[in-house]
């Protein structure tokens, strides 16, 4: 993820799952001109109304007050739209359609979710709607990684638990320092297609319980309590769409199969880890942090981690990953260390302070 915490990447669809939700912005609704804030009638220029009409107006006024809410605590504005009118359905391939039915969930085999700390986390139902078009090329100059990856097989999905931190980064997209749950997709290695969240036709959201692009809380603290979120992306065996699951069973939405070429069949690589952009705008390496801002060697409670790394096979089975490879292309600034145990399965610590 560019200038942020961590991401999952599937072949040519870097599904940057770095921390966010879907966003909405209900147009401000004005109160009824017949009613005051207290719900009493304003009699000027109006004649007497029967009691039934008065009660009806009071109910309308109460409802308008209920939905006319201010911005979220983090300053985000939420837009609410009908599911079939979201940006994805502006695409010619989806015009006039409705969201796809939920897919068959991958079959889990001896999944290990136990953990010594309380790692339950939540995502606020908020998401900033500003449309800043920021292009990301994760293979180009300036992008640095600390990742675990697998290749050489056919992959139909992946899952992991991601440790949540609020590193010091450039607030280019959202204008703040909150960790965000966001998505990004591209079909041509970022040259002409793709975007964040719902800012263009592509990702189809199927839930109103979270907002893509929203801030995540609570966050982990150094030498304190640790929090993580579960993320899974996998291919629907029936329709071929790539679905996104947040937590346990909450389907966020999907990337339609027609968006992709190579991924219409399967992925040939899976990556887990962190990415930053080093623009060297001041003539030297950026001080952008990755993960917690601390090196992998510091371990639990200090360094960021991914745990329970799993993949989805051709038969929709969720299985532990094997034959993992490590990559830290600027280890003086960001590094990575892998491990395995009976509680966390395959896991790794990663990150660093940037210029140090």
Coordinates of C-alpha atoms in Angstrom, one line a residue, residues 32-243:
X32 CA -40.6 20.4 7.3
X33 CA -41.6 24.1 6.8
X34 CA -44.6 23.4 9.0
X35 CA -42.6 22.3 12.0
X36 CA -40.2 23.8 14.4
X37 CA -37.3 21.9 15.9
X38 CA -39.4 21.0 18.9
X39 CA -42.0 19.4 16.7
X40 CA -44.7 22.1 17.3
X41 CA -46.7 23.5 14.4
X42 CA -45.7 26.9 12.9
X43 CA -49.1 28.4 12.3
X44 CA -48.1 31.4 10.2
X45 CA -49.7 31.2 6.7
X46 CA -51.3 27.9 7.6
X47 CA -54.8 26.9 8.6
X48 CA -55.8 24.4 11.3
X49 CA -55.0 20.8 10.5
X50 CA -56.8 17.8 11.8
X51 CA -55.1 15.8 14.5
X52 CA -54.3 13.0 12.1
X53 CA -52.4 15.3 9.8
X54 CA -50.5 16.8 12.8
X55 CA -49.4 13.4 13.9
X56 CA -48.3 12.5 10.4
X57 CA -46.2 15.7 10.2
X58 CA -44.6 15.0 13.5
X59 CA -43.6 11.6 12.4
X60 CA -42.1 13.0 9.2
X61 CA -40.2 15.6 11.2
X62 CA -38.9 13.1 13.6
X63 CA -37.7 10.9 10.8
X64 CA -36.0 13.9 9.1
X65 CA -34.2 14.7 12.3
X66 CA -33.0 11.1 12.6
X67 CA -31.5 10.9 9.1
X68 CA -30.1 14.5 9.0
X69 CA -26.9 13.6 10.8
X70 CA -23.6 15.5 10.9
X71 CA -20.3 14.1 9.6
X72 CA -18.6 11.2 11.3
X73 CA -16.3 11.8 14.3
X74 CA -13.3 11.6 11.9
X75 CA -14.8 14.2 9.6
X76 CA -16.0 11.8 6.9
X77 CA -19.3 12.3 5.0
X78 CA -21.4 9.2 4.2
X79 CA -23.3 9.0 1.0
X80 CA -26.2 6.5 0.9
X81 CA -27.4 5.3 -2.5
X82 CA -29.5 2.4 -3.8
X83 CA -27.3 -0.7 -4.3
X84 CA -28.0 -0.9 -8.1
X85 CA -27.2 2.8 -8.5
X86 CA -23.6 2.7 -7.1
X87 CA -20.7 3.7 -9.4
X88 CA -20.0 0.1 -10.5
X89 CA -23.3 -0.1 -12.4
X90 CA -22.3 2.8 -14.7
X91 CA -20.1 0.3 -16.4
X92 CA -21.6 -1.0 -19.7
X93 CA -21.1 -4.6 -18.6
X94 CA -23.2 -4.0 -15.5
X95 CA -25.7 -1.4 -16.6
X96 CA -29.3 -2.4 -15.6
X97 CA -28.1 -5.3 -13.4
X98 CA -28.2 -5.9 -9.7
X99 CA -25.5 -7.1 -7.3
X100 CA -24.6 -10.8 -7.7
X101 CA -25.8 -13.4 -5.2
X102 CA -23.4 -14.3 -2.3
X103 CA -20.8 -17.0 -3.4
X104 CA -20.1 -20.3 -1.8
X105 CA -17.7 -19.7 1.1
X106 CA -14.3 -21.5 1.0
X107 CA -14.3 -24.7 3.2
X108 CA -12.1 -24.2 6.2
X109 CA -9.9 -27.0 7.4
X110 CA -8.4 -26.8 10.9
X111 CA -8.2 -23.0 10.9
X112 CA -6.3 -21.6 13.8
X113 CA -7.8 -18.4 15.2
X114 CA -6.7 -18.5 18.8
X115 CA -4.5 -15.7 20.1
X116 CA -3.1 -14.7 23.5
X117 CA -4.3 -11.1 23.2
X118 CA -7.7 -9.7 22.5
X119 CA -7.4 -9.0 18.8
X120 CA -11.0 -8.2 18.0
X121 CA -11.3 -5.0 16.0
X122 CA -13.9 -2.8 14.5
X123 CA -14.2 -0.5 11.5
X124 CA -16.2 2.7 11.7
X125 CA -19.1 3.0 9.3
X126 CA -17.5 6.1 7.7
X127 CA -15.5 6.8 4.5
X128 CA -14.3 10.0 3.0
X129 CA -15.8 10.7 -0.4
X130 CA -13.3 13.1 -1.9
X131 CA -12.4 12.1 -5.4
X132 CA -8.6 12.6 -5.6
X133 CA -7.3 10.6 -8.5
X134 CA -3.9 9.2 -7.4
X135 CA -2.2 6.7 -9.6
X136 CA -0.1 4.0 -8.0
X137 CA 2.5 1.8 -9.9
X138 CA 3.8 -0.7 -7.4
X139 CA 6.4 -1.9 -9.9
X140 CA 7.9 1.5 -10.7
X141 CA 10.6 3.6 -9.2
X142 CA 10.2 4.7 -5.6
X143 CA 8.0 1.8 -4.4
X144 CA 9.6 -0.2 -1.6
X145 CA 8.3 -3.4 -0.1
X146 CA 8.6 -5.8 2.8
X147 CA 6.4 -8.8 1.7
X148 CA 5.9 -12.5 1.8
X149 CA 4.9 -14.1 -1.5
X150 CA 4.1 -17.5 -3.1
X151 CA 4.1 -18.3 -6.8
X152 CA 4.4 -21.3 -9.1
X153 CA 0.9 -22.6 -8.6
X154 CA -2.7 -21.7 -9.3
X155 CA -4.3 -19.6 -6.6
X156 CA -8.1 -18.9 -6.2
X157 CA -7.9 -16.7 -3.1
X158 CA -6.0 -15.8 0.1
X159 CA -6.7 -14.9 3.7
X160 CA -4.8 -13.5 6.6
X161 CA -5.2 -11.5 9.9
X162 CA -3.6 -8.1 9.6
X163 CA -2.2 -6.1 12.6
X164 CA -3.7 -2.6 12.7
X165 CA -1.4 0.4 13.4
X166 CA -1.4 4.1 12.6
X167 CA 2.0 4.8 11.1
X168 CA 3.3 8.2 10.2
X169 CA 2.6 8.6 6.5
X170 CA 1.8 11.3 3.9
X171 CA -2.0 12.1 4.2
X172 CA -2.3 12.4 0.4
X173 CA -5.5 10.7 -0.3
X174 CA -7.7 11.1 2.9
X175 CA -6.1 14.2 4.4
X176 CA -5.6 12.7 7.8
X177 CA -3.4 10.1 9.7
X178 CA -6.1 7.4 10.4
X179 CA -5.4 3.9 9.2
X180 CA -8.0 3.1 6.5
X181 CA -9.6 0.0 5.1
X182 CA -9.4 0.5 1.4
X183 CA -9.3 -1.3 -1.9
X184 CA -7.5 -0.7 -5.2
X185 CA -7.8 -2.5 -8.5
X186 CA -6.1 -2.4 -12.0
X187 CA -6.2 -4.6 -15.1
X188 CA -3.1 -3.3 -16.9
X189 CA -0.5 -2.8 -14.1
X190 CA -1.8 0.8 -13.3
X191 CA -1.2 2.2 -16.8
X192 CA -4.8 3.3 -17.7
X193 CA -7.3 1.4 -15.5
X194 CA -8.2 1.1 -11.8
X195 CA -9.0 3.3 -8.8
X196 CA -9.4 3.4 -5.1
X197 CA -12.6 2.1 -3.4
X198 CA -15.7 3.2 -5.3
X199 CA -14.3 6.2 -7.2
X200 CA -14.9 4.6 -10.5
X201 CA -16.9 1.7 -12.1
X202 CA -15.4 -1.6 -10.8
X203 CA -15.9 -2.9 -7.3
X204 CA -19.5 -3.8 -6.4
X205 CA -20.4 -3.2 -2.8
X206 CA -23.0 -5.6 -1.3
X207 CA -23.1 -4.5 2.3
X208 CA -24.3 -1.4 4.1
X209 CA -22.6 -2.4 7.4
X210 CA -19.2 -0.8 6.6
X211 CA -17.9 2.0 4.4
X212 CA -15.0 1.3 2.1
X213 CA -12.3 3.9 2.8
X214 CA -13.3 4.4 6.4
X215 CA -11.0 4.8 9.4
X216 CA -10.3 1.7 11.5
X217 CA -10.4 1.6 15.3
X218 CA -9.1 0.5 17.7
X219 CA -5.5 0.5 16.7
X220 CA -2.5 -1.3 18.3
X221 CA -0.1 0.5 20.7
X222 CA 3.6 0.0 21.2
X223 CA 4.1 -2.4 24.1
X224 CA 0.4 -2.4 24.6
X225 CA -2.7 -4.2 23.4
X226 CA -2.7 -5.5 19.8
X227 CA -5.6 -5.5 17.4
X228 CA -6.0 -7.1 14.0
X229 CA -8.6 -7.6 11.2
X230 CA -9.3 -10.7 9.1
X231 CA -9.3 -10.2 5.3
X232 CA -10.1 -12.7 2.6
X233 CA -10.2 -12.4 -1.2
X234 CA -11.3 -15.3 -3.3
X235 CA -12.8 -16.3 -6.6
X236 CA -16.5 -17.3 -6.7
X237 CA -16.5 -20.8 -8.2
X238 CA -19.9 -20.2 -9.9
X239 CA -19.7 -16.7 -11.4
X240 CA -15.9 -16.0 -11.3
X241 CA -16.1 -12.8 -9.4
X242 CA -13.4 -12.0 -6.9
X243 CA -15.1 -11.4 -3.5

